[in-house]
Amino acid sequence: MKTGKLQQSFQETIDYEEIMNCTRCGFCLPACPTYLQTGGNEASSPRGRIALMKAVADGRKAPDEEVEAQLNECLGCRACEPACPSGVNYGHLLEQARSVVQKHKKHSPGVKIVRKAVFDWMFMSHKRMQKMHTLRYWYEKTPAQQVMRKTKMLQLLPGEAALMERVLPKAAAPTAIKREKEFEPSPKKSVKRVAFFRGCLMSTMFSETNDSTRYLLKQAGCDIITPEKQECCGALHAHGGETEQAKLLAKKNIAAFEELEVDAIVSNAGGCGAGLKNYPFLLREEAGWVERAKAFSEKTVDICTLLASLDLPDMKSEDTLVTYQPSCHLENVMKEKGYVEELLRKVNGVKYVAMPEKEHCCGSAGIYNLVQPKMAMQILDKKMTDVKLTKASKLVTSNPGCLLQMKAGIEREGMHSEIEALHIVDFLAEAVRKGQDAPDTN
C-alpha cells in the first residue's frame, strides 16, 4: 500500500466529526469481546481503534500493518454502540476504514482470486449461489466428502473451515429447493401483507428455515410476497470493505421491493436484517437513492419482532430448558431486542433460561472464524462455558452464522448428547405444529 495515497483516502473518507464524538470515556471497553480476550489491550478496543483512525487521519501515524491488523481483528459486533453515552456510530467508522484499506491494498494472487470469486462472482447472483449449493449437494452425495475428510485435505483450508464443514446442515436436493411462489396467501384471516427477504445462504444452505419462516408468517395471518429479483443483502461486502459491490446489491434489492404494497419487509437473519437497515448509510452519497433507501429500511423488520406482535396458534413443546444466543446485529444494529425471549415464553412446555453474558458475540461475525480463527475460537470457548452454565438442552439463535458457530462449539466440546442448536424459526414452527396436533382438553 502506498502510504501517502492511503492516508489521503482516510482523510477524505472517514467521518471525522463522528471520530470526534468519541470522548474516550471507556464505557465501550467491557462490551468489547476482543478487548476482554486480549486482557485489556487498549488498541483492541473500540476507542483504541477510533484513536488509530484519528491518528491516521491527522497524519500522526502511518496507515501501517498495525492499523490494518486492528481493523481486521474487530468483530464488527457493534456491542460498543449501545454502551456508548455519546452515541458514536462505530460500525460506520469501521466500514469506512476497511473500505479505504481494501481500495489501496495489493493482495497476493491467491487472496485476490478468492476475494473475486466470493465477492465479485458468487455473492453477486442468487442463481450462482444456487449453482454452488448444487455442487455442495453432489460433494456430499459422492465419495468426495469422505475422501476429503479421511485424507485431511480440509485441514489445508483457511481458519476453522474444516470444523465448519463438519457442522454445516446437510445440503437439500436441488430439486427440493423450490422457487418460492411470488404470492402466498395466509390460510387464516389476513391481518398483514408482508414481503419476504429470502437471503442468499438462507435460501440455499438453510432452505428449511426459510420454509419454516413462511409457514409461521402464514399461520400468523400474513399474506407473503417474495420478489424474484432480490439478491444478497450485501452485508458481507460492506463488512469486508467491498463497498461498491454492496451498493450495487442494495440498489437491486430496493428496486425489487419498493413497488410492493406491503406492511413490512421480513428478514429471518440478524446479519441480513442489519445489512438492509444499513442501506441509508451505504447509499448516503448516491443521488436519487437516499430517500428510497430510507423508505426500504423503515419497513425492514426481523421475523420474531413481527411475530411477537401477531397472534400465533398455540405452541407446544416437550418439557424443555431453552437458552438463546442473540444475533449481535439484530440487537445492536436493528435495535430489536427481547422478542425472541417473548416468543419462547409463549411456548407451552418451555422454560427459558438466560445465558450469562448473552449479549457478548459468539465469534462468528460473518467470515471472522475463517480469517481470525484464533480469536474466534477463544471467544467461542468462553461462550461455551456460559452455555454449560444454563444446563439447557436446546440453544436457539437468530442468525445462520451464529447457529453454525454454536454448532461448532458443541462439536468442539463433544456435547452432542446434551444440547442441540437450532434457528429460533425452526423451533417455533415445530412448536406450532405440535400445538395443532395436541388434543383439545377444553
Coordinates of C-alpha atoms in Angstrom, one line a residue:
M1 CA 0.0 0.0 0.0
K2 CA 1.3 3.5 -0.8
T3 CA 1.2 5.3 2.5
G4 CA 0.6 8.8 1.0
K5 CA -2.5 7.9 -1.1
L6 CA -3.9 5.7 1.7
Q7 CA -3.6 8.5 4.2
Q8 CA -5.2 10.9 1.9
S9 CA -8.1 8.5 1.3
F10 CA -8.5 8.2 5.1
Q11 CA -8.8 11.9 5.4
E12 CA -11.3 12.1 2.5
T13 CA -13.4 9.1 3.6
I14 CA -13.5 8.8 7.4
D15 CA -16.3 10.8 9.1
Y16 CA -14.0 13.0 11.2
E17 CA -16.9 14.5 13.1
E18 CA -18.0 11.0 14.1
I19 CA -14.5 10.3 15.3
M20 CA -14.5 13.4 17.4
N21 CA -17.8 12.3 19.1
C22 CA -15.7 9.7 21.0
T23 CA -14.9 11.2 24.4
R24 CA -12.7 8.2 25.4
C25 CA -14.8 7.6 28.4
G26 CA -14.2 3.8 28.3
F27 CA -17.8 2.6 28.6
C28 CA -17.2 0.6 25.5
L29 CA -14.4 -1.5 27.0
P30 CA -16.4 -4.1 29.0
A31 CA -18.7 -4.5 26.0
C32 CA -15.9 -5.4 23.5
P33 CA -15.0 -9.1 23.1
T34 CA -11.6 -8.5 21.6
Y35 CA -10.6 -6.1 24.4
L36 CA -11.6 -8.7 27.0
Q37 CA -9.9 -11.5 25.2
T38 CA -6.6 -9.6 24.9
G39 CA -6.5 -8.9 28.6
G40 CA -7.3 -5.2 28.2
N41 CA -5.2 -4.3 25.2
E42 CA -6.2 -0.7 24.5
A43 CA -5.6 -1.0 20.8
S44 CA -8.1 -3.9 20.7
S45 CA -10.9 -1.8 22.0
P46 CA -13.4 0.5 20.1
R47 CA -11.9 3.7 21.5
G48 CA -8.4 2.4 20.7
R49 CA -9.3 1.6 17.1
I50 CA -11.0 5.0 16.8
A51 CA -7.8 6.6 18.2
L52 CA -5.8 4.8 15.5
M53 CA -8.2 6.1 12.8
K54 CA -7.9 9.6 14.1
A55 CA -4.1 9.4 14.2
V56 CA -4.0 8.3 10.6
A57 CA -6.5 11.0 9.5
D58 CA -4.4 13.6 11.4
G59 CA -1.2 12.5 9.8
R60 CA 0.4 11.5 13.1
K61 CA 0.5 7.8 12.2
A62 CA 1.2 5.9 9.0
P63 CA -1.6 3.6 7.9
D64 CA 0.6 0.6 8.6
E65 CA 0.1 -3.1 9.3
E66 CA -0.8 -2.4 12.9
V67 CA -3.8 -0.3 11.8
E68 CA -4.9 -2.9 9.3
A69 CA -4.5 -5.7 11.9
Q70 CA -6.7 -3.9 14.4
L71 CA -9.3 -3.2 11.8
N72 CA -9.3 -6.9 10.9
E73 CA -9.3 -8.1 14.5
C74 CA -12.6 -6.2 15.2
L75 CA -15.6 -8.5 15.1
G76 CA -17.9 -5.6 14.0
C77 CA -20.4 -6.9 16.5
R78 CA -21.2 -3.2 17.4
A79 CA -21.8 -4.0 21.1
C80 CA -19.9 -0.8 21.8
E81 CA -22.7 1.3 20.3
P82 CA -25.5 0.6 22.9
A83 CA -22.8 1.1 25.6
C84 CA -21.6 4.5 24.3
P85 CA -23.2 7.5 26.1
S86 CA -22.1 9.8 23.1
G87 CA -23.9 7.6 20.5
V88 CA -20.8 7.1 18.4
N89 CA -21.7 5.1 15.3
Y90 CA -18.6 2.9 15.5
G91 CA -19.8 0.4 12.9
H92 CA -19.9 3.1 10.2
L93 CA -16.4 4.2 11.0
L94 CA -15.2 0.6 10.8
E95 CA -16.7 0.1 7.4
Q96 CA -15.3 3.4 6.1
A97 CA -11.8 2.5 7.3
R98 CA -11.9 -1.1 5.9
S99 CA -13.2 0.3 2.6
V100 CA -10.2 2.6 2.3
V101 CA -7.7 -0.2 3.2
Q102 CA -9.2 -2.6 0.6
K103 CA -9.2 0.1 -2.1
H104 CA -5.4 0.5 -1.7
K105 CA -4.3 -2.9 -0.6
K106 CA -2.3 -5.2 -3.0
H107 CA -3.4 -8.8 -2.3
S108 CA -1.4 -11.8 -3.2
P109 CA -2.6 -13.6 -6.4
G110 CA -4.2 -16.4 -4.3
V111 CA -6.1 -14.0 -2.0
K112 CA -7.1 -11.8 -5.0
I113 CA -8.6 -14.9 -6.7
V114 CA -10.6 -16.0 -3.6
R115 CA -11.9 -12.5 -3.0
K116 CA -13.0 -12.0 -6.6
A117 CA -14.7 -15.5 -6.6
V118 CA -16.5 -14.8 -3.3
F119 CA -17.3 -11.1 -3.5
D120 CA -17.5 -10.4 -7.3
W121 CA -18.9 -13.6 -8.5
M122 CA -20.7 -15.9 -6.1
F123 CA -22.5 -13.5 -3.7
M124 CA -23.5 -11.1 -6.5
S125 CA -26.0 -13.5 -8.0
H126 CA -28.7 -15.7 -6.4
K127 CA -28.5 -18.1 -9.4
R128 CA -24.8 -18.6 -8.8
M129 CA -25.5 -19.3 -5.1
Q130 CA -27.9 -22.0 -6.2
K131 CA -25.3 -23.5 -8.5
M132 CA -22.8 -23.6 -5.7
H133 CA -25.4 -25.3 -3.5
T134 CA -25.8 -27.9 -6.2
L135 CA -22.1 -28.5 -6.2
R136 CA -22.1 -28.9 -2.4
Y137 CA -25.0 -31.4 -2.7
W138 CA -23.0 -33.6 -5.1
Y139 CA -19.9 -33.2 -2.9
E140 CA -21.8 -34.8 -0.1
K141 CA -23.6 -37.4 -2.2
T142 CA -20.4 -38.7 -3.9
P143 CA -17.3 -40.1 -2.2
A144 CA -15.7 -36.7 -2.4
Q145 CA -16.6 -35.6 1.1
Q146 CA -15.3 -38.8 2.7
V147 CA -12.1 -38.6 0.7
M148 CA -11.5 -35.0 1.8
R149 CA -12.2 -35.9 5.4
K150 CA -10.1 -39.1 5.6
T151 CA -7.1 -37.6 3.8
K152 CA -7.4 -34.4 6.0
M153 CA -7.3 -32.3 2.9
L154 CA -9.8 -30.0 4.6
Q155 CA -7.1 -29.0 7.1
L156 CA -5.4 -27.1 4.3
L157 CA -8.4 -24.7 4.1
P158 CA -8.1 -21.4 6.0
G159 CA -9.1 -20.8 9.6
E160 CA -11.7 -23.1 11.0
A161 CA -13.1 -24.2 7.6
A162 CA -12.6 -27.9 8.4
L163 CA -14.6 -27.6 11.6
M164 CA -17.4 -25.6 9.9
E165 CA -17.6 -28.2 7.1
R166 CA -18.5 -30.8 9.7
V167 CA -21.3 -28.7 11.2
L168 CA -22.9 -27.5 8.0
P169 CA -26.5 -28.7 7.6
K170 CA -26.9 -31.4 5.0
A171 CA -27.5 -29.9 1.6
A172 CA -31.0 -30.3 0.4
A173 CA -31.5 -31.8 -3.0
P174 CA -31.5 -29.1 -5.7
T175 CA -35.0 -30.2 -6.7
A176 CA -36.2 -29.7 -3.1
I177 CA -35.1 -26.0 -3.1
K178 CA -38.2 -24.9 -4.9
R179 CA -38.6 -21.5 -6.4
E180 CA -40.7 -19.5 -3.9
K181 CA -44.2 -18.6 -5.1
E182 CA -44.3 -14.8 -5.7
F183 CA -47.5 -14.7 -3.7
E184 CA -48.6 -17.0 -0.9
P185 CA -51.9 -16.2 0.9
S186 CA -52.5 -17.0 4.5
P187 CA -55.0 -19.8 5.2
K188 CA -56.2 -17.7 8.2
K189 CA -57.8 -14.3 8.2
S190 CA -55.3 -11.9 6.6
V191 CA -54.0 -9.3 9.0
K192 CA -50.8 -8.2 7.2
R193 CA -49.3 -8.2 3.8
V194 CA -45.5 -8.7 4.0
A195 CA -42.6 -9.1 1.7
F196 CA -40.0 -11.8 2.4
F197 CA -36.3 -11.2 2.1
R198 CA -35.1 -14.8 1.4
G199 CA -31.4 -14.2 1.7
C200 CA -28.6 -16.0 -0.2
L201 CA -27.4 -18.6 2.3
M202 CA -30.8 -18.8 3.9
S203 CA -32.5 -19.8 0.6
T204 CA -29.9 -22.4 -0.2
M205 CA -27.9 -23.8 2.8
F206 CA -30.8 -23.0 5.2
S207 CA -33.8 -23.5 2.9
E208 CA -35.7 -25.4 5.5
T209 CA -35.6 -22.4 7.8
N210 CA -37.0 -20.3 5.0
D211 CA -39.8 -22.8 4.7
S212 CA -40.4 -22.5 8.4
T213 CA -40.4 -18.8 8.2
R214 CA -43.1 -18.7 5.5
Y215 CA -45.1 -21.3 7.4
L216 CA -45.1 -19.2 10.6
L217 CA -46.0 -16.0 8.8
K218 CA -49.0 -17.6 7.1
Q219 CA -50.1 -19.2 10.5
A220 CA -49.9 -15.7 12.0
G221 CA -52.2 -14.3 9.2
C222 CA -49.7 -12.8 6.8
D223 CA -50.0 -12.9 3.1
I224 CA -46.5 -13.2 1.6
I225 CA -44.8 -11.7 -1.4
T226 CA -41.4 -12.9 -2.4
P227 CA -39.9 -10.9 -5.2
E228 CA -37.8 -13.0 -7.6
K229 CA -35.3 -10.2 -8.5
Q230 CA -33.9 -9.8 -5.0
E231 CA -30.2 -10.6 -4.3
C232 CA -27.8 -10.9 -1.4
C233 CA -28.2 -8.2 1.2
G234 CA -24.5 -7.1 0.7
A235 CA -23.6 -7.2 4.4
L236 CA -20.5 -9.4 3.8
H237 CA -19.3 -7.0 1.1
A238 CA -19.8 -3.9 3.4
H239 CA -18.0 -5.6 6.3
G240 CA -15.2 -6.7 4.0
G241 CA -14.5 -3.3 2.6
E242 CA -16.1 -4.1 -0.8
T243 CA -18.3 -1.0 -0.7
E244 CA -19.1 -0.7 -4.4
Q245 CA -20.5 -4.2 -4.7
A246 CA -22.5 -3.7 -1.5
K247 CA -24.0 -0.5 -3.1
L248 CA -24.9 -2.4 -6.3
L249 CA -26.7 -5.1 -4.3
A250 CA -28.5 -2.6 -2.2
K251 CA -29.9 -0.8 -5.3
K252 CA -31.1 -4.1 -6.8
N253 CA -32.9 -5.0 -3.6
I254 CA -34.5 -1.6 -3.2
A255 CA -35.7 -1.7 -6.8
A256 CA -37.1 -5.3 -6.2
F257 CA -39.1 -4.4 -3.1
E258 CA -40.1 -0.7 -3.3
E259 CA -43.1 -1.0 -5.6
L260 CA -44.7 -3.7 -3.4
E261 CA -47.6 -2.5 -1.3
V262 CA -46.7 -4.3 1.9
D263 CA -46.7 -3.5 5.6
A264 CA -43.2 -4.9 6.2
I265 CA -40.1 -6.4 4.7
V266 CA -39.3 -9.5 6.8
S267 CA -35.9 -11.0 7.3
N268 CA -35.0 -14.1 9.3
A269 CA -31.3 -13.5 9.7
G270 CA -30.0 -10.8 12.1
G271 CA -27.0 -10.1 9.9
C272 CA -29.1 -9.7 6.8
G273 CA -31.6 -7.5 8.5
A274 CA -28.9 -5.2 9.8
G275 CA -27.4 -5.1 6.3
L276 CA -30.8 -4.0 4.9
K277 CA -31.2 -1.4 7.7
N278 CA -27.8 0.0 6.8
Y279 CA -28.8 1.0 3.2
P280 CA -29.4 4.7 4.0
F281 CA -25.9 5.0 5.3
L282 CA -24.4 2.9 2.5
L283 CA -26.2 5.0 -0.2
R284 CA -25.9 8.3 1.6
E285 CA -23.9 9.9 -1.3
E286 CA -25.8 8.2 -4.2
A287 CA -28.0 10.8 -5.9
G288 CA -31.7 9.7 -6.0
W289 CA -31.2 6.7 -3.7
V290 CA -31.2 8.2 -0.2
E291 CA -34.9 8.6 0.3
R292 CA -35.6 5.3 -1.4
A293 CA -33.1 3.6 0.9
K294 CA -34.8 5.2 4.0
A295 CA -38.3 4.0 2.9
F296 CA -36.9 0.5 2.4
S297 CA -35.1 0.5 5.8
E298 CA -38.1 1.7 7.7
K299 CA -40.1 -1.3 6.5
T300 CA -37.5 -3.9 7.3
V301 CA -38.2 -6.0 10.4
D302 CA -37.0 -9.3 11.9
I303 CA -39.4 -12.2 11.8
C304 CA -39.5 -12.5 15.6
T305 CA -40.3 -8.8 16.1
L306 CA -43.2 -9.2 13.7
L307 CA -44.5 -12.5 15.1
A308 CA -44.4 -11.1 18.7
S309 CA -47.0 -8.5 17.6
L310 CA -49.3 -11.1 16.0
D311 CA -51.4 -14.0 17.2
L312 CA -49.8 -17.3 16.6
P313 CA -51.7 -20.6 17.2
D314 CA -51.0 -22.4 20.4
M315 CA -47.4 -23.6 20.6
K316 CA -46.3 -26.7 22.4
S317 CA -43.0 -28.4 23.2
E318 CA -41.9 -31.3 25.4
D319 CA -40.7 -30.0 28.7
T320 CA -37.6 -28.3 27.6
L321 CA -35.0 -26.0 29.1
V322 CA -34.1 -23.5 26.3
T323 CA -31.4 -20.8 26.1
Y324 CA -30.8 -18.1 23.5
Q325 CA -27.7 -16.7 21.8
P326 CA -28.7 -13.4 20.3
S327 CA -27.5 -12.1 17.0
C328 CA -25.3 -9.1 17.7
H329 CA -26.6 -7.2 14.6
L330 CA -30.2 -7.9 15.5
E331 CA -29.9 -6.3 18.9
N332 CA -27.1 -3.7 18.4
V333 CA -28.0 -2.5 14.9
M334 CA -31.6 -3.3 14.3
K335 CA -32.3 -2.5 17.9
E336 CA -34.9 -5.3 18.1
K337 CA -34.3 -6.9 21.5
G338 CA -36.4 -9.1 23.7
Y339 CA -38.8 -10.5 21.1
V340 CA -37.2 -13.9 20.8
E341 CA -37.4 -14.4 24.5
E342 CA -41.0 -13.2 24.5
L343 CA -41.9 -15.8 21.9
L344 CA -40.1 -18.6 23.8
R345 CA -42.1 -17.8 26.9
K346 CA -45.3 -18.4 24.9
V347 CA -44.4 -22.0 24.1
N348 CA -46.1 -24.4 26.4
G349 CA -43.6 -26.8 28.0
V350 CA -40.6 -24.4 27.5
K351 CA -38.7 -23.0 30.4
Y352 CA -36.4 -20.2 29.2
V353 CA -33.1 -19.7 30.9
A354 CA -31.0 -16.6 30.1
M355 CA -27.4 -17.3 29.1
P356 CA -24.8 -15.4 31.2
E357 CA -23.4 -12.5 29.2
K358 CA -25.6 -13.5 26.2
E359 CA -25.0 -10.0 24.8
H360 CA -21.4 -10.9 24.0
C361 CA -20.6 -12.0 20.5
C362 CA -20.2 -15.7 19.8
G363 CA -17.2 -15.1 17.5
S364 CA -18.9 -15.9 14.2
A365 CA -19.2 -12.3 12.7
G366 CA -19.7 -13.3 9.1
I367 CA -16.5 -15.0 8.0
Y368 CA -14.5 -13.9 11.1
N369 CA -13.9 -17.5 12.2
L370 CA -12.2 -18.1 8.8
V371 CA -10.0 -15.0 8.8
Q372 CA -9.4 -14.6 12.5
P373 CA -9.6 -18.2 13.7
K374 CA -7.6 -17.9 16.9
M375 CA -9.6 -15.0 18.3
A376 CA -12.9 -16.5 17.1
M377 CA -12.2 -19.8 19.0
Q378 CA -11.1 -18.0 22.1
I379 CA -14.4 -16.2 22.1
L380 CA -16.3 -19.4 21.3
D381 CA -14.7 -21.2 24.2
K382 CA -15.8 -18.5 26.6
K383 CA -19.3 -18.7 25.1
M384 CA -19.5 -22.5 25.6
T385 CA -18.6 -22.1 29.2
D386 CA -21.6 -19.8 29.5
V387 CA -23.8 -22.3 27.6
K388 CA -22.9 -25.1 30.0
L389 CA -24.0 -23.0 33.0
T390 CA -27.5 -22.8 31.6
K391 CA -27.9 -26.7 31.6
A392 CA -30.2 -26.1 28.6
S393 CA -31.0 -28.9 26.2
K394 CA -31.9 -26.5 23.3
L395 CA -30.0 -23.5 22.2
V396 CA -31.7 -21.2 19.7
T397 CA -30.1 -18.4 17.6
S398 CA -31.5 -15.8 15.3
N399 CA -28.8 -15.8 12.6
P400 CA -27.2 -18.5 10.4
G401 CA -23.6 -17.5 11.3
C402 CA -24.4 -17.7 15.0
L403 CA -26.1 -21.0 14.5
L404 CA -23.0 -22.6 12.8
Q405 CA -20.7 -21.1 15.4
M406 CA -22.7 -22.6 18.2
K407 CA -22.8 -25.9 16.4
A408 CA -19.1 -25.7 16.1
G409 CA -18.8 -25.1 19.9
I410 CA -20.9 -28.1 20.6
E411 CA -18.7 -30.1 18.2
R412 CA -15.5 -28.9 19.9
E413 CA -16.9 -29.7 23.4
G414 CA -18.4 -33.1 22.4
M415 CA -21.8 -32.0 23.7
H416 CA -24.0 -33.6 21.0
S417 CA -25.9 -35.8 23.5
E418 CA -26.5 -32.8 25.8
I419 CA -27.7 -29.9 23.7
E420 CA -29.0 -29.1 20.2
A421 CA -28.5 -25.8 18.5
L422 CA -31.2 -24.6 16.0
H423 CA -32.7 -21.5 14.5
I424 CA -35.5 -19.9 16.5
V425 CA -37.8 -20.0 13.5
D426 CA -37.4 -23.8 13.1
F427 CA -38.0 -24.3 16.9
L428 CA -41.2 -22.2 16.8
A429 CA -42.5 -23.8 13.6
E430 CA -42.2 -27.2 15.2
A431 CA -43.9 -25.9 18.4
V432 CA -46.8 -24.6 16.3
R433 CA -47.2 -28.0 14.6
K434 CA -47.1 -29.8 17.9
G435 CA -49.7 -27.4 19.3
Q436 CA -52.0 -28.1 16.4
D437 CA -51.6 -31.9 17.0
A438 CA -52.2 -31.6 20.7
P439 CA -55.5 -33.0 21.9
D440 CA -58.2 -30.5 22.8
T441 CA -58.5 -30.5 26.6
N442 CA -61.3 -27.9 26.8

